[in-house]
XYZ file of C-alpha atoms in Angstrom:
580
model
C -14.889 92.034 199.090
C -14.160 92.584 202.792
C -15.253 96.072 202.460
C -18.433 95.581 200.625
C -19.383 93.172 203.413
C -18.937 95.651 206.299
C -20.594 98.014 204.088
C -23.742 95.446 203.434
C -23.588 94.683 207.594
C -23.773 98.333 208.283
C -26.396 99.152 206.369
C -28.470 96.095 207.557
C -27.331 97.376 211.458
C -28.692 101.132 210.464
C -31.741 99.672 208.940
C -32.279 97.800 211.965
C -32.174 100.697 214.564
C -34.038 102.788 211.881
C -37.015 99.942 212.077
C -36.716 99.923 216.129
C -36.752 103.331 216.367
C -39.478 104.054 213.807
C -41.494 101.104 215.946
C -40.712 102.885 218.888
C -42.181 106.221 217.773
C -45.284 104.587 216.475
C -45.800 103.522 220.073
C -45.384 106.537 222.080
C -47.681 108.612 219.474
C -50.037 105.471 220.341
C -49.757 106.199 223.834
C -50.252 109.375 224.108
C -53.206 109.513 221.507
C -54.890 107.168 224.082
C -53.216 108.161 227.679
C -52.827 111.989 226.843
C -56.198 112.883 227.866
C -56.578 110.527 230.591
C -53.410 111.818 231.899
C -54.468 115.251 231.356
C -57.774 114.512 233.559
C -55.645 113.075 236.238
C -53.803 115.999 236.545
C -56.875 118.523 237.396
C -58.245 115.818 239.952
C -58.763 117.279 242.873
C -56.527 115.691 244.945
C -53.694 115.375 242.234
C -54.507 119.352 241.023
C -53.973 119.925 245.188
C -50.928 118.850 244.921
C -49.577 120.538 242.024
C -50.774 123.581 242.992
C -49.162 123.253 246.910
C -45.769 121.982 245.134
C -45.519 125.152 242.761
C -46.584 127.278 245.738
C -43.881 126.390 247.675
C -41.527 126.309 244.712
C -42.363 129.851 243.526
C -42.184 131.664 246.801
C -38.919 129.972 247.533
C -37.362 132.008 244.281
C -37.082 135.474 245.563
C -35.892 134.155 248.996
C -33.520 131.258 247.590
C -31.608 133.641 245.539
C -31.561 136.513 247.807
C -29.786 134.371 249.821
C -27.256 132.888 246.968
C -26.559 136.076 246.074
C -25.394 137.046 249.620
C -23.399 133.680 249.340
C -21.689 134.066 246.414
C -20.474 137.832 247.576
C -19.350 136.069 250.540
C -17.206 133.341 248.689
C -15.876 136.147 246.058
C -15.217 139.339 247.861
C -15.010 138.958 251.509
C -11.266 137.612 252.187
C -10.884 134.548 254.846
C -8.842 137.290 257.090
C -12.144 139.730 257.298
C -14.360 136.638 259.127
C -11.334 135.741 261.107
C -11.362 138.987 262.824
C -15.328 139.913 262.868
C -15.636 136.079 264.818
C -13.959 135.644 268.036
C -12.070 132.247 268.376
C -13.997 130.956 271.151
C -17.432 129.077 269.944
C -18.874 130.719 273.058
C -18.271 134.522 272.037
C -18.793 133.588 268.077
C -22.084 131.464 268.698
C -24.002 134.470 270.115
C -22.750 137.217 267.603
C -23.733 134.833 264.309
C -27.183 134.351 266.196
C -27.371 138.226 266.388
C -26.382 138.619 262.441
C -29.182 136.742 261.454
C -31.161 139.371 262.013
C -29.943 141.611 258.941
C -30.767 138.565 256.563
C -34.478 139.184 255.676
C -36.442 135.982 253.779
C -36.944 132.476 255.612
C -34.477 129.471 255.357
C -34.597 129.652 251.476
C -32.049 132.769 251.961
C -30.307 131.427 255.152
C -29.286 128.057 254.127
C -27.016 129.069 251.334
C -25.368 131.764 253.331
C -24.775 129.390 256.552
C -22.875 126.732 254.050
C -20.840 129.476 252.600
C -19.947 130.726 255.831
C -18.451 127.566 256.730
C -16.310 127.048 253.676
C -14.708 129.947 254.067
C -13.455 128.714 257.751
C -16.385 129.828 260.124
C -17.048 127.142 262.996
C -19.884 125.210 262.278
C -21.471 125.750 265.742
C -21.759 129.804 264.861
C -23.006 129.018 261.177
C -25.594 127.317 262.430
C -26.682 129.389 265.228
C -26.658 131.907 262.130
C -29.049 129.486 259.927
C -31.514 129.397 262.759
C -31.708 132.772 263.805
C -32.370 134.146 260.094
C -35.386 133.044 259.372
C -36.863 133.871 263.306
C -35.241 137.474 263.811
C -35.000 139.006 260.366
C -37.083 142.297 260.078
C -39.564 140.707 257.947
C -40.503 138.334 260.505
C -40.895 141.100 263.489
C -42.369 143.401 261.480
C -45.275 140.611 260.198
C -45.486 139.438 264.208
C -46.019 143.408 265.074
C -48.695 143.344 262.827
C -50.284 140.232 264.122
C -50.460 141.663 267.742
C -51.084 145.262 267.416
C -50.383 147.305 270.923
C -48.534 144.569 272.280
C -44.457 144.997 271.692
C -43.730 142.227 274.468
C -45.094 139.494 271.800
C -42.523 141.157 269.481
C -39.480 141.135 271.995
C -40.580 137.294 273.598
C -40.224 136.147 269.605
C -36.979 137.767 269.160
C -35.733 136.785 272.487
C -36.671 133.207 272.418
C -35.744 132.620 268.936
C -32.588 134.082 269.494
C -31.756 132.217 272.941
C -32.912 128.703 271.290
C -30.607 129.115 268.309
C -27.646 129.847 270.474
C -27.651 127.286 272.721
C -28.348 125.060 269.847
C -24.650 126.483 268.512
C -23.815 126.293 272.061
C -24.684 122.535 272.296
C -23.232 121.793 269.019
C -19.540 123.427 269.970
C -19.777 121.006 272.795
C -21.279 117.555 271.585
C -21.156 118.020 267.501
C -18.758 116.210 264.960
C -17.701 117.098 262.198
C -19.179 114.833 259.515
C -22.744 115.856 260.504
C -22.545 118.750 258.763
C -20.558 119.521 255.898
C -21.351 122.220 253.586
C -21.638 121.523 249.802
C -18.175 122.926 248.380
C -17.633 124.484 244.604
C -14.762 123.248 243.424
C -11.423 125.000 244.483
C -9.554 124.110 247.303
C -8.643 127.252 249.363
C -5.370 128.001 247.752
C -6.407 127.899 244.038
C -9.556 129.784 245.361
C -10.365 133.029 242.657
C -12.050 136.029 243.764
C -13.498 138.551 241.617
C -17.240 139.238 239.109
C -16.161 135.985 237.363
C -16.251 134.074 241.038
C -19.012 135.463 241.837
C -21.527 134.446 238.874
C -20.047 131.235 239.113
C -20.458 131.122 242.819
C -24.039 132.760 241.981
C -25.085 129.778 239.611
C -23.764 127.079 241.435
C -25.406 127.771 244.798
C -28.495 128.654 243.331
C -28.836 125.580 240.849
C -27.738 123.102 243.728
C -30.139 124.921 246.497
C -33.138 125.232 244.143
C -33.283 121.487 243.578
C -33.383 121.061 247.359
C -36.182 123.071 247.313
C -37.647 121.451 244.347
C -37.848 117.875 246.866
C -38.804 119.865 249.935
C -42.081 121.463 247.689
C -42.865 117.996 247.016
C -42.722 116.590 250.363
C -44.517 119.321 252.078
C -47.463 118.803 249.490
C -47.047 115.231 249.819
C -47.724 115.214 253.516
C -49.738 118.365 253.350
C -52.196 116.650 250.664
C -51.427 112.716 250.626
C -51.604 112.425 254.498
C -54.915 111.465 255.947
C -56.650 114.389 258.189
C -57.022 112.200 260.914
C -53.258 111.530 261.040
C -52.546 114.743 261.419
C -54.916 115.341 264.171
C -53.124 112.485 266.131
C -49.659 113.947 265.763
C -50.933 118.022 266.057
C -52.559 116.888 269.367
C -49.328 115.387 270.656
C -46.613 117.431 271.823
C -44.436 114.176 272.385
C -45.703 112.844 269.092
C -44.966 115.929 266.927
C -41.363 116.079 268.619
C -40.958 112.323 267.818
C -42.142 113.309 264.513
C -39.822 115.752 264.098
C -36.739 114.340 265.558
C -37.085 111.428 262.933
C -37.862 113.438 259.572
C -34.506 115.808 261.049
C -32.759 111.932 260.977
C -33.994 110.874 257.664
C -33.829 114.191 255.734
C -29.745 113.927 257.389
C -29.309 110.520 256.189
C -30.650 111.709 252.707
C -28.085 114.765 252.718
C -25.525 112.330 253.565
C -26.774 110.021 250.881
C -26.763 113.021 248.290
C -23.039 114.316 249.359
C -21.152 110.915 248.400
C -21.397 109.648 252.284
C -20.375 106.012 252.775
C -20.228 104.049 256.201
C -17.486 103.152 258.021
C -17.286 102.141 261.607
C -21.073 103.370 261.319
C -19.696 107.209 260.405
C -19.977 108.758 257.057
C -17.025 109.090 255.496
C -15.723 110.951 251.760
C -15.752 109.087 248.861
C -12.391 110.672 247.759
C -12.845 112.154 243.965
C -8.809 112.449 243.775
C -5.906 111.404 245.876
C -4.662 107.915 247.769
C -6.506 105.107 247.145
C -6.892 104.695 251.004
C -6.942 100.547 250.556
C -6.762 98.937 254.004
C -3.660 96.588 254.474
C -1.977 97.667 251.210
C -2.694 97.862 247.769
C -4.240 95.556 245.632
C -1.189 93.461 244.776
C -0.032 93.178 247.962
C 2.555 95.599 248.018
C 2.398 99.222 249.413
C -0.751 101.553 249.900
C -1.402 102.936 246.524
C -0.657 106.922 246.638
C -2.499 107.679 243.551
C -6.022 108.574 242.355
C -8.430 105.518 242.627
C -8.471 103.163 239.816
C -4.876 103.590 238.875
C -4.153 99.918 238.950
C -6.361 99.298 235.853
C -5.114 99.969 232.874
C -7.127 102.880 230.717
C -9.307 100.926 228.233
C -11.132 99.200 231.623
C -10.659 102.311 233.582
C -12.585 104.450 231.264
C -16.634 104.821 231.538
C -18.660 102.799 228.699
C -20.884 104.701 227.072
C -23.594 104.189 224.774
C -22.166 105.812 221.858
C -18.826 103.274 221.919
C -21.648 100.461 221.340
C -22.171 102.510 217.573
C -18.583 103.172 216.658
C -16.684 106.282 216.169
C -19.367 108.241 214.987
C -21.569 107.018 218.089
C -18.763 108.301 220.356
C -18.671 111.625 218.357
C -22.193 112.327 218.717
C -22.526 110.890 222.442
C -19.456 113.125 223.557
C -21.105 115.961 221.490
C -24.744 115.706 222.956
C -22.212 115.390 226.420
C -20.483 118.576 225.954
C -23.549 120.442 224.914
C -25.255 119.440 227.863
C -22.680 120.330 230.015
C -21.973 123.429 228.307
C -25.309 124.663 228.237
C -27.085 122.774 230.645
C -26.563 125.619 233.399
C -27.996 128.347 230.937
C -30.555 126.700 230.339
C -31.889 125.357 233.794
C -31.562 129.212 234.519
C -33.142 130.440 231.717
C -36.172 128.131 231.934
C -36.599 128.957 235.785
C -36.669 132.665 235.434
C -38.556 132.655 232.572
C -41.683 130.644 234.081
C -41.243 132.971 236.915
C -42.015 136.226 234.755
C -44.627 134.101 232.666
C -46.779 133.987 235.539
C -46.076 137.312 236.648
C -45.878 139.772 233.301
C -48.243 137.657 231.247
C -51.487 137.875 233.549
C -52.576 137.214 236.939
C -51.868 133.218 237.193
C -49.116 133.633 240.578
C -52.515 134.736 242.473
C -52.797 131.242 242.464
C -49.634 129.912 244.400
C -48.660 133.366 246.063
C -49.859 136.934 247.639
C -49.934 139.515 245.779
C -47.349 141.439 247.522
C -44.540 139.304 246.445
C -44.999 139.745 242.690
C -42.186 142.648 242.594
C -39.779 140.729 244.087
C -40.927 137.480 241.830
C -40.308 140.016 238.753
C -36.589 140.906 239.520
C -35.807 137.458 240.625
C -37.036 135.925 237.077
C -35.357 138.784 235.746
C -32.187 138.058 237.171
C -32.285 134.306 236.260
C -33.020 134.926 232.674
C -30.071 137.718 232.810
C -27.656 134.885 235.121
C -28.287 132.406 232.279
C -27.770 134.241 229.085
C -24.651 135.547 230.841
C -24.012 132.089 231.940
C -24.462 130.933 228.320
C -22.175 133.486 226.495
C -19.418 133.447 228.924
C -16.186 131.131 228.538
C -17.362 127.918 230.369
C -14.958 127.332 233.082
C -16.871 123.461 234.053
C -16.776 122.153 237.819
C -14.170 119.752 237.275
C -13.752 115.781 236.126
C -14.910 114.281 233.427
C -17.554 114.754 230.519
C -19.932 112.621 232.474
C -19.609 114.672 236.075
C -18.242 113.635 239.040
C -18.181 113.158 242.917
C -18.589 117.092 243.681
C -15.863 119.257 245.461
C -17.044 118.506 248.723
C -18.734 114.592 248.237
C -21.691 116.170 246.548
C -22.417 114.543 243.045
C -22.370 116.951 240.140
C -23.404 115.889 236.751
C -23.005 116.901 232.700
C -24.462 120.227 233.638
C -23.572 121.253 237.374
C -25.422 119.612 240.158
C -27.660 116.980 238.885
C -30.181 117.411 241.641
C -30.649 120.982 240.011
C -32.870 119.165 236.844
C -35.501 118.853 239.293
C -36.145 122.622 238.786
C -37.447 121.899 235.729
C -40.658 120.486 237.409
C -42.210 123.351 238.371
C -41.065 125.564 235.844
C -42.541 123.122 233.261
C -45.466 122.616 234.993
C -46.123 126.472 235.295
C -45.012 127.226 231.687
C -47.337 124.515 230.277
C -50.158 123.534 232.591
C -50.301 126.205 235.544
C -51.990 124.269 238.476
C -55.517 125.799 239.397
C -56.162 127.641 242.647
C -56.869 125.436 245.663
C -60.755 124.774 246.639
C -63.461 122.820 248.495
C -60.709 119.908 248.196
C -58.237 121.781 250.391
C -61.344 123.711 252.104
C -62.425 120.290 253.216
C -59.443 118.712 254.539
C -58.284 121.785 256.487
C -60.367 122.302 259.295
C -62.073 125.870 259.374
C -60.422 127.951 261.380
C -61.889 131.253 263.566
C -59.144 134.202 263.702
C -58.056 133.936 267.412
C -59.102 137.353 268.628
C -61.012 138.885 271.785
C -64.442 140.031 271.906
C -64.779 144.051 271.551
C -66.275 146.447 269.376
C -65.145 147.350 265.294
C -65.195 149.913 263.524
C -68.660 151.105 262.345
C -69.196 149.841 259.009
C -69.214 151.951 255.771
C -73.156 153.696 255.024
C -75.245 152.554 252.118
C -76.231 148.263 251.903
C -74.778 146.119 250.664
C -71.566 146.447 252.375
C -68.977 144.351 250.405
C -67.024 142.388 253.086
C -64.533 139.139 253.092
C -65.804 135.765 254.628
C -62.707 136.286 257.253
C -64.127 139.933 257.937
C -67.700 139.030 258.562
C -67.112 136.287 260.513
C -65.081 138.148 262.807
C -67.564 140.700 263.471
C -70.294 137.940 263.538
C -68.371 136.004 266.745
C -66.166 138.756 268.158
C -68.322 142.374 267.665
C -69.614 143.295 270.598
C -71.154 146.522 268.917
C -73.127 144.245 266.910
C -72.534 146.031 263.829
C -73.936 143.603 261.757
C -76.879 143.815 263.114
C -79.490 144.866 260.438
C -77.163 145.617 257.614
C -77.223 143.876 254.253
C -74.069 142.668 253.116
C -72.389 140.799 250.462
C -70.084 137.974 250.477
C -68.218 135.955 247.272
C -66.617 132.620 247.516
C -67.078 129.146 246.566
C -69.445 126.264 247.793
C -68.710 123.791 249.917
C -70.894 120.962 251.673
C -71.157 119.947 255.276
C -71.916 116.505 256.077
C -75.840 117.694 257.371
C -76.963 118.813 253.959
C -76.031 122.671 254.904
C -73.717 124.352 252.449
C -71.038 127.420 252.671
C -69.782 130.249 251.057
C -66.232 129.650 251.565
C -62.180 131.132 251.182
C -59.482 129.962 251.824
C -56.715 132.528 253.945
C -53.645 132.395 252.493
C -50.145 134.064 254.576
C -47.378 133.787 252.150
C -48.445 130.720 249.617
C -51.005 128.444 248.864
C -49.257 125.924 251.592
C -49.843 127.727 254.480
C -53.750 128.427 253.461
C -56.402 128.050 255.895
C -60.149 128.005 256.087
C -63.341 130.680 256.484
C -66.431 129.748 255.996
C -70.038 130.917 256.479
C -73.044 128.985 256.553
C -76.045 130.185 253.748
C -79.955 129.965 254.686
C -82.627 130.624 252.467
C -81.023 130.399 249.255
C -83.252 128.193 247.356
C -83.654 124.839 246.678
C -80.977 124.155 243.938
C -78.329 122.183 244.937
C -74.995 124.074 243.677
C -71.919 121.993 243.080
C -68.715 122.238 244.983
C -66.281 124.635 244.142
C -68.787 126.883 242.493
C -67.984 130.714 243.181
C -71.365 132.398 244.013
C -71.725 136.127 245.470
C -74.425 135.664 248.259
C -76.086 139.085 249.861
C -78.231 138.623 252.528
C -78.738 139.770 256.220
C -76.874 138.302 259.608
C -78.075 135.867 261.320
C -76.288 135.519 265.371
C -76.557 132.574 267.159
C -74.304 131.588 270.137
C -72.993 133.611 272.715
C -69.904 135.948 271.414
C -66.813 134.426 271.040
C -68.182 130.938 271.563
C -68.341 127.647 269.668
C -71.349 127.712 269.296
C -71.177 131.288 267.338
C -69.130 129.311 264.781
C -69.953 129.445 261.896
C -72.014 132.668 261.616
C -75.021 132.273 259.428
C -75.812 134.119 256.929
C -79.891 134.744 255.628
C -79.584 134.807 251.498
C -81.536 137.371 250.277
C -80.196 137.092 246.594
C -77.955 134.581 245.518
C -76.032 134.612 241.857
C -72.791 132.604 240.277
C -69.981 134.519 239.447
C -66.276 133.692 238.016
C -63.882 132.553 240.177
C -61.595 136.353 241.045
C -58.462 136.836 239.549
C -57.231 136.717 243.154
C -58.925 133.814 244.786
C -57.690 134.208 248.305
C -57.955 136.250 251.141
C -55.603 137.712 253.373
C -55.328 136.772 256.923
């Protein structure tokens, strides 16, 4: 009788679950059917589309440099003994700091590469002041930056030397200041889990370190991309002009951003406040209760929570509410996420990068063409690392099945660092709905700029008319060419349409140095093009002649003017941006 009642009750419970689940699915389908098209339209409205594009561009361009940095970081952790680092760097911070700053010259890349390496150096016992000097100098004095500086200032090697000395000097001074005034709790790198006595080495340690460091740093790369996109798209231009026009306000803004960022890192790494200083929340060891243990006896010397009975200390999970079968199902799901979560993230990220580089020219919406080989290599490496992670026996990050407070205080979930799951945002965006190239909305927010160069003689234009020129090249010749090489020549320009406040319209192109996040605007006013009003973002090819105005190099000559002879609409080119 009792067994029959239990069967009836259980069947009733399952029936209720089925009804609730079915109702939830119907409601979800209804909402998606009505709001889906609206959401799709919202994603491609100019402000939202610009945010997604800048966000994706920052994440995409950071992948090769981040992977390079994590490879170096993992190699240091797996193959470089502590004694080697102690021999290479002097014990005195006064000497170790400049030597570490000089070492930054050998690591190409940006902060995405230097941050993981600096963290690995600190984990291996390098003084924080020396690691900080390396962190600051590497993005500023590496070979890529110095070569780019020489190209930006041709024939002026003193500019390259000035950048090298100023950047290195700043990094060294900051390192010395940290050695004198810095506190250990202000700068603690995330660890990977093994105590010094238990640290392993070899290829498997290298793979584990590479996986962990890339996923951990990649999550924060996504956070940084979101912050950069929000700041660049959502903040009104007038507000930005207030800060950029005043060096004191710019310094205050930077200090506030640094303080906020340091606080965010403390929270993410599990810090707590005691006497207004951050302190680690221990994941193991003594409970550290002030005034003795909770029963009035001596301070507990056991793991935190040791005075709680096991059935109270155990985490309550959703599966516990559904009986033994629910618990087994929940444990299976958690085990699967823990086992294959990191591999899935790596495969998803690598697959998204390969999708935009191998299956078309989508990557040109976000980065310069020169980054394509590095993106292909990075995507293939991430896919390979994901496959290896899925196949090799899983060592885990320690702790229980639901995650733990990380090895140096940062939080790990079932599939590694929880922040790593943010990588799904740019990956899914690239796989499902790749954001469009930037257009008139971004051009309107970014004040049009003319190249900073002096008046001089330019090389002669090729013979034959019309001459195909970029918007940037036409602008430079119109404003700075004392030889008047544009005079009497017919030129052809291609760009998208933007409108001015006075009714004028312009053929416009965005100039990108590295990725879409650093785009600047170049434009040429078009006259005598007829009465047709072209919508913004319409791509056109205009053929015409240059109309001189203003003195060379003066503000009156900007923007240059083109008298149109012919005008035709064209499709957006595969590469929508120009190089500087």
